[in-house]
mmCIF file of C-alpha atoms in Angstrom:
data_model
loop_
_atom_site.group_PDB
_atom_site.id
_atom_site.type_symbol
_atom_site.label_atom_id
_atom_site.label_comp_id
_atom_site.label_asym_id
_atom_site.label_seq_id
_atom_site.Cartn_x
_atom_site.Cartn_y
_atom_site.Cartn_z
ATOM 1 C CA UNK A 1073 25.746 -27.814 263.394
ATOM 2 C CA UNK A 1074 22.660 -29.182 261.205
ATOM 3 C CA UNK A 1075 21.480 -27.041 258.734
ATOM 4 C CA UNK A 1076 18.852 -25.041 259.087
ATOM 5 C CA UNK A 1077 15.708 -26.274 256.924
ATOM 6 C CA UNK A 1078 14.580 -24.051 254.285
ATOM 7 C CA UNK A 1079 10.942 -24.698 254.142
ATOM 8 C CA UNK A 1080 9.165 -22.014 255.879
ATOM 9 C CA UNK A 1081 5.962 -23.225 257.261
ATOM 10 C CA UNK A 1082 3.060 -22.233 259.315
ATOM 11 C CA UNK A 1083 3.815 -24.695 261.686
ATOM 12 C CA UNK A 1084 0.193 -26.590 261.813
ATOM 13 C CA UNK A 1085 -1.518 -23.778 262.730
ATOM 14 C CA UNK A 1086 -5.390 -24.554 263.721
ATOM 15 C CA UNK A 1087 -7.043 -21.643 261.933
ATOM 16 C CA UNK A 1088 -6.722 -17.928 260.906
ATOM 17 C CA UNK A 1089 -8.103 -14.732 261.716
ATOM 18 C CA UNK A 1090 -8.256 -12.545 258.187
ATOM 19 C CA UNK A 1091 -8.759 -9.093 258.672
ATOM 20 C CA UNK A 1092 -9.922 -7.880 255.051
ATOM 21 C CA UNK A 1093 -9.970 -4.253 256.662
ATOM 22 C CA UNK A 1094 -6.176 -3.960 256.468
ATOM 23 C CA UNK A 1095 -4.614 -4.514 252.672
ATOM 24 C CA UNK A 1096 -0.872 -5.521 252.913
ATOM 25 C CA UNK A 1097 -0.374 -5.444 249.301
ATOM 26 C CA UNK A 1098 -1.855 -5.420 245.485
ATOM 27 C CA UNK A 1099 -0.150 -7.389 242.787
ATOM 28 C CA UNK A 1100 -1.565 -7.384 239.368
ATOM 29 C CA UNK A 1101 -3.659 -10.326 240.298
ATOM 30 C CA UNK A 1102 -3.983 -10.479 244.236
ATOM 31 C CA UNK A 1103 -4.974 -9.119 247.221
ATOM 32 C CA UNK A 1104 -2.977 -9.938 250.028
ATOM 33 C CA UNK A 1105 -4.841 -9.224 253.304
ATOM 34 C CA UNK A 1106 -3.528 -9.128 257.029
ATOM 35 C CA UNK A 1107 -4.359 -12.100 259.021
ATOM 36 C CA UNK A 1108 -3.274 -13.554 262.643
ATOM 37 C CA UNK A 1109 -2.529 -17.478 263.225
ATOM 38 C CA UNK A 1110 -4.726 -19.428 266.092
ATOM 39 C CA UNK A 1111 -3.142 -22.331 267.752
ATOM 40 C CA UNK A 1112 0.028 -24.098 267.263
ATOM 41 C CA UNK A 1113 3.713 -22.996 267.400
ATOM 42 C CA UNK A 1114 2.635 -19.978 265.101
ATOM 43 C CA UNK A 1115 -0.647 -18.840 267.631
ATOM 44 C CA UNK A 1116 -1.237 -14.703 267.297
ATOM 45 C CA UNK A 1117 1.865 -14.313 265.330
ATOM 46 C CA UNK A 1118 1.118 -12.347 262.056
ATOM 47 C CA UNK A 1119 0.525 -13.774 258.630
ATOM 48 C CA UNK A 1120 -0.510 -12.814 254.906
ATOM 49 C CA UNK A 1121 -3.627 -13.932 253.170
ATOM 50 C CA UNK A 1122 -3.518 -13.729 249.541
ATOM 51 C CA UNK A 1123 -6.601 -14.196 247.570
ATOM 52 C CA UNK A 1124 -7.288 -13.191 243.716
ATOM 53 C CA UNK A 1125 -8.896 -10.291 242.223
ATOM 54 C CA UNK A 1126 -12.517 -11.728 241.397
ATOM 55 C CA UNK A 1127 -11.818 -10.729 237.690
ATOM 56 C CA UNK A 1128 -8.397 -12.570 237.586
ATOM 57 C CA UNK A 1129 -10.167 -15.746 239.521
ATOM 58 C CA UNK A 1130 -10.829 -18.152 236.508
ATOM 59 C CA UNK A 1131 -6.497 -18.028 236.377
ATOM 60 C CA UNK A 1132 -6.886 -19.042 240.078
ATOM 61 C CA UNK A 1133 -5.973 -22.921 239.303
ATOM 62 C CA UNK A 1134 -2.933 -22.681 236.835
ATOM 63 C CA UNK A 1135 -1.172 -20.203 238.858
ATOM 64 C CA UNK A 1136 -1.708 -22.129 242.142
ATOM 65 C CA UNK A 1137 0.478 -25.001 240.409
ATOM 66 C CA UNK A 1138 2.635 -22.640 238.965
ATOM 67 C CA UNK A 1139 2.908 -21.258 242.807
ATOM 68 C CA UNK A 1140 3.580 -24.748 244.323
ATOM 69 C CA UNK A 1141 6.266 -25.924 241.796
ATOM 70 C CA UNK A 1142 8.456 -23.078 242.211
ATOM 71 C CA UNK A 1143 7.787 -23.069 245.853
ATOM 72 C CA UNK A 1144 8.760 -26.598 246.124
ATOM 73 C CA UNK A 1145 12.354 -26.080 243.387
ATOM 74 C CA UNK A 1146 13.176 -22.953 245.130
ATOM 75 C CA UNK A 1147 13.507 -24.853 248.446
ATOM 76 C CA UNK A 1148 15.199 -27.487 246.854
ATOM 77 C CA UNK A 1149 17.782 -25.356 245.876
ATOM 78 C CA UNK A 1150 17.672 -23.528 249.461
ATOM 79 C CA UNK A 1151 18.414 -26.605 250.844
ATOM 80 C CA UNK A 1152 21.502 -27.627 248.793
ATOM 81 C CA UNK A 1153 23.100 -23.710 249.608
ATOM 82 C CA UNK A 1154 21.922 -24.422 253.184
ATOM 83 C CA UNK A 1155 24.262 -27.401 253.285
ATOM 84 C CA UNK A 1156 27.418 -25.393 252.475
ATOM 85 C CA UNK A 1157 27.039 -21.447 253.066
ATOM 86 C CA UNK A 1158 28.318 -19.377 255.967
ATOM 87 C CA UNK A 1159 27.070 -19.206 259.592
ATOM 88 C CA UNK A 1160 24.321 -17.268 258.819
ATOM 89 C CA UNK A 1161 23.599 -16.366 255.615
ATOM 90 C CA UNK A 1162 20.874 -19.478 255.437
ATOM 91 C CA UNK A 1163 17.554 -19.125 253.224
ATOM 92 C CA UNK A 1164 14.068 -20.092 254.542
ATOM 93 C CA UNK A 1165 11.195 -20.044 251.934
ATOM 94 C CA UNK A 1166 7.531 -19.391 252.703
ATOM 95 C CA UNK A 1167 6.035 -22.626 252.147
ATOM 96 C CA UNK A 1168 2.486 -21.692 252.856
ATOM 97 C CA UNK A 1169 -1.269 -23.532 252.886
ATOM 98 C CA UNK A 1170 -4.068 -22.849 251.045
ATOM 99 C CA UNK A 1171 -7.149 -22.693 253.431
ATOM 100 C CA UNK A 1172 -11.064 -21.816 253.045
ATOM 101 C CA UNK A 1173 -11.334 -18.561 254.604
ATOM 102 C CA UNK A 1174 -15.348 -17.391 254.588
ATOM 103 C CA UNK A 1175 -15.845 -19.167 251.298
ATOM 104 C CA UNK A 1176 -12.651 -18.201 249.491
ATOM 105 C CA UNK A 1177 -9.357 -19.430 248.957
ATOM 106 C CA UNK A 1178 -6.377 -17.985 250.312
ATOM 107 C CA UNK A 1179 -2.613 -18.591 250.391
ATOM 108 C CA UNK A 1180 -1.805 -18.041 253.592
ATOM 109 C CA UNK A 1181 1.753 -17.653 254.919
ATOM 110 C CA UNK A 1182 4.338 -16.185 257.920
ATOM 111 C CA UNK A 1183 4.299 -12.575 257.364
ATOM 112 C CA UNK A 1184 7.532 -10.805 256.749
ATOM 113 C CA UNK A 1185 8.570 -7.580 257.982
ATOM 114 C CA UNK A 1186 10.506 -4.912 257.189
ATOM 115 C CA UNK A 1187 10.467 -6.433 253.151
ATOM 116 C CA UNK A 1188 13.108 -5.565 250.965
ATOM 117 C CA UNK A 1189 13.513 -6.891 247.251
ATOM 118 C CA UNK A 1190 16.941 -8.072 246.180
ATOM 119 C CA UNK A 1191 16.725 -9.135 242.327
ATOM 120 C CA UNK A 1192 13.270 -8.970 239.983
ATOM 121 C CA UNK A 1193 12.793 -11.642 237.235
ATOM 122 C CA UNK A 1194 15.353 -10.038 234.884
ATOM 123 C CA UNK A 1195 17.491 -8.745 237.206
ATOM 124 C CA UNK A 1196 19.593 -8.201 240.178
ATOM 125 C CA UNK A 1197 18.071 -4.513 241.039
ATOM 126 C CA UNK A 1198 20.782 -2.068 241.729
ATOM 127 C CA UNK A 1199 20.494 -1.933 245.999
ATOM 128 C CA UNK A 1200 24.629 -1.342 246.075
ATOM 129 C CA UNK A 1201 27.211 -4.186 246.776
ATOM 130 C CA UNK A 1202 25.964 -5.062 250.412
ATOM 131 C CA UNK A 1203 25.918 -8.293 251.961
ATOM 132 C CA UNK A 1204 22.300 -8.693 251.597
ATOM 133 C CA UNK A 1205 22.496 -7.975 247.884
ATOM 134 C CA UNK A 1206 25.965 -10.277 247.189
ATOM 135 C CA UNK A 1207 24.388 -13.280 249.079
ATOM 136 C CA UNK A 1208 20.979 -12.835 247.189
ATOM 137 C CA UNK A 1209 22.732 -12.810 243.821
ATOM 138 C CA UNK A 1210 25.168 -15.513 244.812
ATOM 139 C CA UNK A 1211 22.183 -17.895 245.441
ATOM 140 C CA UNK A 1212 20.602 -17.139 242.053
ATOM 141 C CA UNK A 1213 23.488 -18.185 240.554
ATOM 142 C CA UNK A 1214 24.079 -21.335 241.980
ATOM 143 C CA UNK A 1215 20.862 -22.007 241.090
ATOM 144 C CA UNK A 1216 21.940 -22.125 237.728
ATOM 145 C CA UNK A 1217 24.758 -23.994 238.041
ATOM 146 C CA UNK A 1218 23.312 -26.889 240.239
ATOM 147 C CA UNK A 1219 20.453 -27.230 237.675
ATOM 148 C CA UNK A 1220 23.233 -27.877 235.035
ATOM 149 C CA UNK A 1221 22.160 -24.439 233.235
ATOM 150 C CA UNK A 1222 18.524 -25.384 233.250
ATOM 151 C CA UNK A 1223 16.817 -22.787 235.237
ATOM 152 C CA UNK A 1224 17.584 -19.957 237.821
ATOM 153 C CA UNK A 1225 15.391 -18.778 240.774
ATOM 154 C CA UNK A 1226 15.252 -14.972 241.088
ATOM 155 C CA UNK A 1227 12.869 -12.556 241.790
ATOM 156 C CA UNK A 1228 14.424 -12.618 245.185
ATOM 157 C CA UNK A 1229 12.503 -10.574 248.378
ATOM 158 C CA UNK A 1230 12.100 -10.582 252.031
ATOM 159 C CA UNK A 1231 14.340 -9.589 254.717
ATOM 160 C CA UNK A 1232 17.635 -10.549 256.030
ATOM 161 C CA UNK A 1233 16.565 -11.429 259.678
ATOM 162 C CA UNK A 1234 19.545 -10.710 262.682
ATOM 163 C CA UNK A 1235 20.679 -13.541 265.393
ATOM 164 C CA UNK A 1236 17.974 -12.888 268.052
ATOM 165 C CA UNK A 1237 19.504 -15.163 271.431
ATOM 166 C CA UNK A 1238 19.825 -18.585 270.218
ATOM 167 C CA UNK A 1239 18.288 -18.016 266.968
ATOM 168 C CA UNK A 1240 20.943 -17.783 263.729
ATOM 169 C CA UNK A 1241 20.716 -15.143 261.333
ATOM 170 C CA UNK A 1242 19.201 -15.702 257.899
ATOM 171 C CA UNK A 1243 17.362 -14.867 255.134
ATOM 172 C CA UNK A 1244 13.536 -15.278 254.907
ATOM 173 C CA UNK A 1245 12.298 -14.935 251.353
ATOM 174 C CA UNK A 1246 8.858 -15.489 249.835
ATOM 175 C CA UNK A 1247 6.868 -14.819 245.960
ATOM 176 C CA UNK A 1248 9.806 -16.218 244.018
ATOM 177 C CA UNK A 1249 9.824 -17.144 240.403
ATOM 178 C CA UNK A 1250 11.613 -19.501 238.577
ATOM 179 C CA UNK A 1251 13.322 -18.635 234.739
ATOM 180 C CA UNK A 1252 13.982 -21.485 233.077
ATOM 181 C CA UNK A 1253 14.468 -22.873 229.556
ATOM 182 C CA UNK A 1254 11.833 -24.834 229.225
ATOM 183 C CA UNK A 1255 9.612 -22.478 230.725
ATOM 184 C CA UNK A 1256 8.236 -24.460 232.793
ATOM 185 C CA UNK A 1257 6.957 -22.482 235.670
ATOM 186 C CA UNK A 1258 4.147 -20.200 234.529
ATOM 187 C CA UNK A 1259 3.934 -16.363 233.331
ATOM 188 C CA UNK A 1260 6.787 -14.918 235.698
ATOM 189 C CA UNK A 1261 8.992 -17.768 233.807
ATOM 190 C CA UNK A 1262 11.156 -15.421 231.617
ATOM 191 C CA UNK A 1263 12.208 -18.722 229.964
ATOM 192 C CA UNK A 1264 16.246 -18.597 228.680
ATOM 193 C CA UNK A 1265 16.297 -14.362 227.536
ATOM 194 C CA UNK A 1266 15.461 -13.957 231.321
ATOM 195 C CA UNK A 1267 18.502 -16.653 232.138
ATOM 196 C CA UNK A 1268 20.612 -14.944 230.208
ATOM 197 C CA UNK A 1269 19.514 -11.163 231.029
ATOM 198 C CA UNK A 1270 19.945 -12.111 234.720
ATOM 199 C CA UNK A 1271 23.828 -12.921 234.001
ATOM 200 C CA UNK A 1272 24.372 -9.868 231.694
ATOM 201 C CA UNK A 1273 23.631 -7.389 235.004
ATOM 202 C CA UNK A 1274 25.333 -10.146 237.465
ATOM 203 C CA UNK A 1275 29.167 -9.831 238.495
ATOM 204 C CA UNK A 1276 30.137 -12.272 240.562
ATOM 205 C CA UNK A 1277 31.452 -11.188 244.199
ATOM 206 C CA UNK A 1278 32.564 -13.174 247.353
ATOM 207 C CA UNK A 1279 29.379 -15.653 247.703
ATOM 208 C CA UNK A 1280 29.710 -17.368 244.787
ATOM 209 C CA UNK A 1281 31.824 -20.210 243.780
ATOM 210 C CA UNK A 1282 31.526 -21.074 247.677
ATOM 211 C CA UNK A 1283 30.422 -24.054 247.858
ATOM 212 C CA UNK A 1284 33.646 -25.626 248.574
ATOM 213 C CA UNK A 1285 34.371 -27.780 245.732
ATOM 214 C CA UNK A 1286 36.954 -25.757 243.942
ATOM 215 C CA UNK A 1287 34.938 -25.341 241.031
ATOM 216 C CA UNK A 1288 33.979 -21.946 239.448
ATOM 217 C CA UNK A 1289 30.278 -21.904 238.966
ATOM 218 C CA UNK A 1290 28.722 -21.985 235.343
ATOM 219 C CA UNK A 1291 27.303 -19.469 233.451
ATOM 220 C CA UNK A 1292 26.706 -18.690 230.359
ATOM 221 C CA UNK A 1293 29.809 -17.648 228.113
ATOM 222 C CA UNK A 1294 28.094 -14.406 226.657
ATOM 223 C CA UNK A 1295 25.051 -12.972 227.944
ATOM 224 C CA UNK A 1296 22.880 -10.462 226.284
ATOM 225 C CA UNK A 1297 20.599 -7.711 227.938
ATOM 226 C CA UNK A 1298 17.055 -8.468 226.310
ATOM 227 C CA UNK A 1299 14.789 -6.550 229.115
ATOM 228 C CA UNK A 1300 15.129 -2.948 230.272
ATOM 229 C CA UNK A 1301 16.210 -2.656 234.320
ATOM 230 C CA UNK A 1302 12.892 -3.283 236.391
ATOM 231 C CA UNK A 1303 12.306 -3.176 239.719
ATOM 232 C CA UNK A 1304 8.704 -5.125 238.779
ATOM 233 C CA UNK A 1305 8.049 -8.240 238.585
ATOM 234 C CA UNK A 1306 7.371 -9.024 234.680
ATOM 235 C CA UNK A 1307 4.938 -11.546 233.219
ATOM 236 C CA UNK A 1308 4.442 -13.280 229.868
ATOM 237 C CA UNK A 1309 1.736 -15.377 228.505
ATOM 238 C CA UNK A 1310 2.552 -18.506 226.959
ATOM 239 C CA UNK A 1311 1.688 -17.090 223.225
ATOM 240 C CA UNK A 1312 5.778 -15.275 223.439
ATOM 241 C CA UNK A 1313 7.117 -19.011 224.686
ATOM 242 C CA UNK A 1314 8.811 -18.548 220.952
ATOM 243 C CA UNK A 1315 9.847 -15.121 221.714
ATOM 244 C CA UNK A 1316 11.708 -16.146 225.071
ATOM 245 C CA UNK A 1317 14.199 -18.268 223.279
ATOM 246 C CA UNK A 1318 17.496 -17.285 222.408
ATOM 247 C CA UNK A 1319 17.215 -18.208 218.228
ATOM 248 C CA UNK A 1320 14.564 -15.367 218.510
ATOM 249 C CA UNK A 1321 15.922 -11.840 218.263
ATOM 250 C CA UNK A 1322 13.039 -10.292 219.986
ATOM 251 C CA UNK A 1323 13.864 -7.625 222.749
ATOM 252 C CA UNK A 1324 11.181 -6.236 224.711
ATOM 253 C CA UNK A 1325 10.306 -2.997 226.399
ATOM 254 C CA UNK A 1326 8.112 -2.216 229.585
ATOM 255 C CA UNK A 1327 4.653 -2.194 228.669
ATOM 256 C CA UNK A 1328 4.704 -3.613 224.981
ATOM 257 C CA UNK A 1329 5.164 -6.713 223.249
ATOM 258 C CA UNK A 1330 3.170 -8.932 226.103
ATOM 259 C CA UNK A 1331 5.054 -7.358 229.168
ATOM 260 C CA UNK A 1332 3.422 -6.767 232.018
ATOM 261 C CA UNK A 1333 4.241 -5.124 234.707
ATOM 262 C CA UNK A 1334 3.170 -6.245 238.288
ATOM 263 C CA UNK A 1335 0.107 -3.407 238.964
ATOM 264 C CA UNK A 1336 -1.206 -3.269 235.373
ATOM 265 C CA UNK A 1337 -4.953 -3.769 234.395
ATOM 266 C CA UNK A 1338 -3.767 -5.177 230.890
ATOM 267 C CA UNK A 1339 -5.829 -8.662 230.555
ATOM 268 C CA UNK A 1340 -4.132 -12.118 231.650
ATOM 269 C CA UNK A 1341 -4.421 -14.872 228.721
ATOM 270 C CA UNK A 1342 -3.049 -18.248 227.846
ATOM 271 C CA UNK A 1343 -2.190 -19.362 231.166
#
């Protein structure tokens, strides 16, 4: 059986219906609005519309690349674990359009339902040793290895959709982030402290090393815990790039040292 792809799309829809009366969701820097698709394979099925806050709006270009890049790795990577996984544990990734809605910009995207977050940016948050939870934790961590120990996607969320007739089970996922050493993917990048603060939480369970080459699955030999437990999603400007290496010592706490937490008011710089 072919694999199923793992680019999430909106199926060349014709157009959108936003509905800025109903709120979805607030991030530290968007909106995200409820909207309906017209036309196409997607027509009157629901979908998200994500917009910035006007005072976060000049930030609007650099995180829409930021946005697209780890987009684009993240189903890379879905793709390779597509290849290989079990029946049904497959990973989709919104893969979304920006459109002009009224004037404005919006990400707009399939809208996912009962949403449940598996790991943050830091770490694998503590939701028990389910299925859900091993497979989510399984796929960061082959991240890691197929990128040679260059980068890991986490921040893992979505829902774990059932086998509905013909349709397979799998994973739908969407507002990933990328940690990787170069920090290369914006302010959610956690550079190689998040890398390594990822593994220090992580034991390995049944889904990794599964990818039927015999091999065990790199990681680093002896990772050290440099951010508290969150269930947030943390972000960084690029003046602690130093910080996030591992020849600094620098830990840091919730709410100091250039932290922020997804929700706070605390002013977004350098990016």
């Amino acid at each position: 059986m072919a694999a199923i792809s793992a680019s999430r799309t909106n199926l060349d829809c014709h157009g959108v219906t936003l509905n800025k009366f109903i709120l979805v969701g607030e991030g530290a820097f968007r909106y995200t609005y409820s909207g309906t698709f017209i036309g196409g394979p997607r027509s009157n099925q629901p979908c998200v519309c994500k917009c910035f806050k006007p005072r976060h709006r000049q930030f609007e270009a650099d995180c829409k690349r930021a946005d697209v890049a780890i987009t684009a790795k993240s189903i890379q990577f879905a793709e390779f674990w597509n290849n290989f996984c079990s029946y049904g544990r497959e990973i989709t990734i919104n893969d979304g359009d920006y459109l002009d809605l009224g004037g404005q910009e919006y990400l707009v995207e399939p809208f996912i339902s009962n949403y449940i977050k598996y790991t943050s940016n830091v770490c694998p948050l503590q939701n028990g040793s389910t299925m859900q939870q091993n497979v989510m934790e399984a796929f960061s961590h082959f991240t890691y290895h197929k990128s040679g120990g260059a980068m890991i996607v986490c921040d893992l969320q979505g829902r774990f959709k059932k086998k509905i007739g013909k349709r397979t089970a799998r994973f739908e996922l969407t507002d990933l982030a990328i940690s990787s050493r170069r920090r290369s993917y914006g302010p959610t990048d956690m550079g190689e402290k998040g890398i390594e603060n990822f593994f220090h939480h992580h034991v390995c369970n049944e889904f990794c090393n599964s990818d039927n080459t015999g091999r065990q699955w790199a990681r680093p030999r002896a990772p050290a815990s440099w951010f508290p437990y969150t269930e947030g999603t943390s972000m960084l400007s690029s003046a602690y790039n130093g910080q996030l290496q591992l020849t600094s010592g620098t830990k840091f706490q919730l709410g100091l040292g250039g932290i922020l937490e997804e929700g706070s008011d605390d002013e977004y710089d350098d990016y």
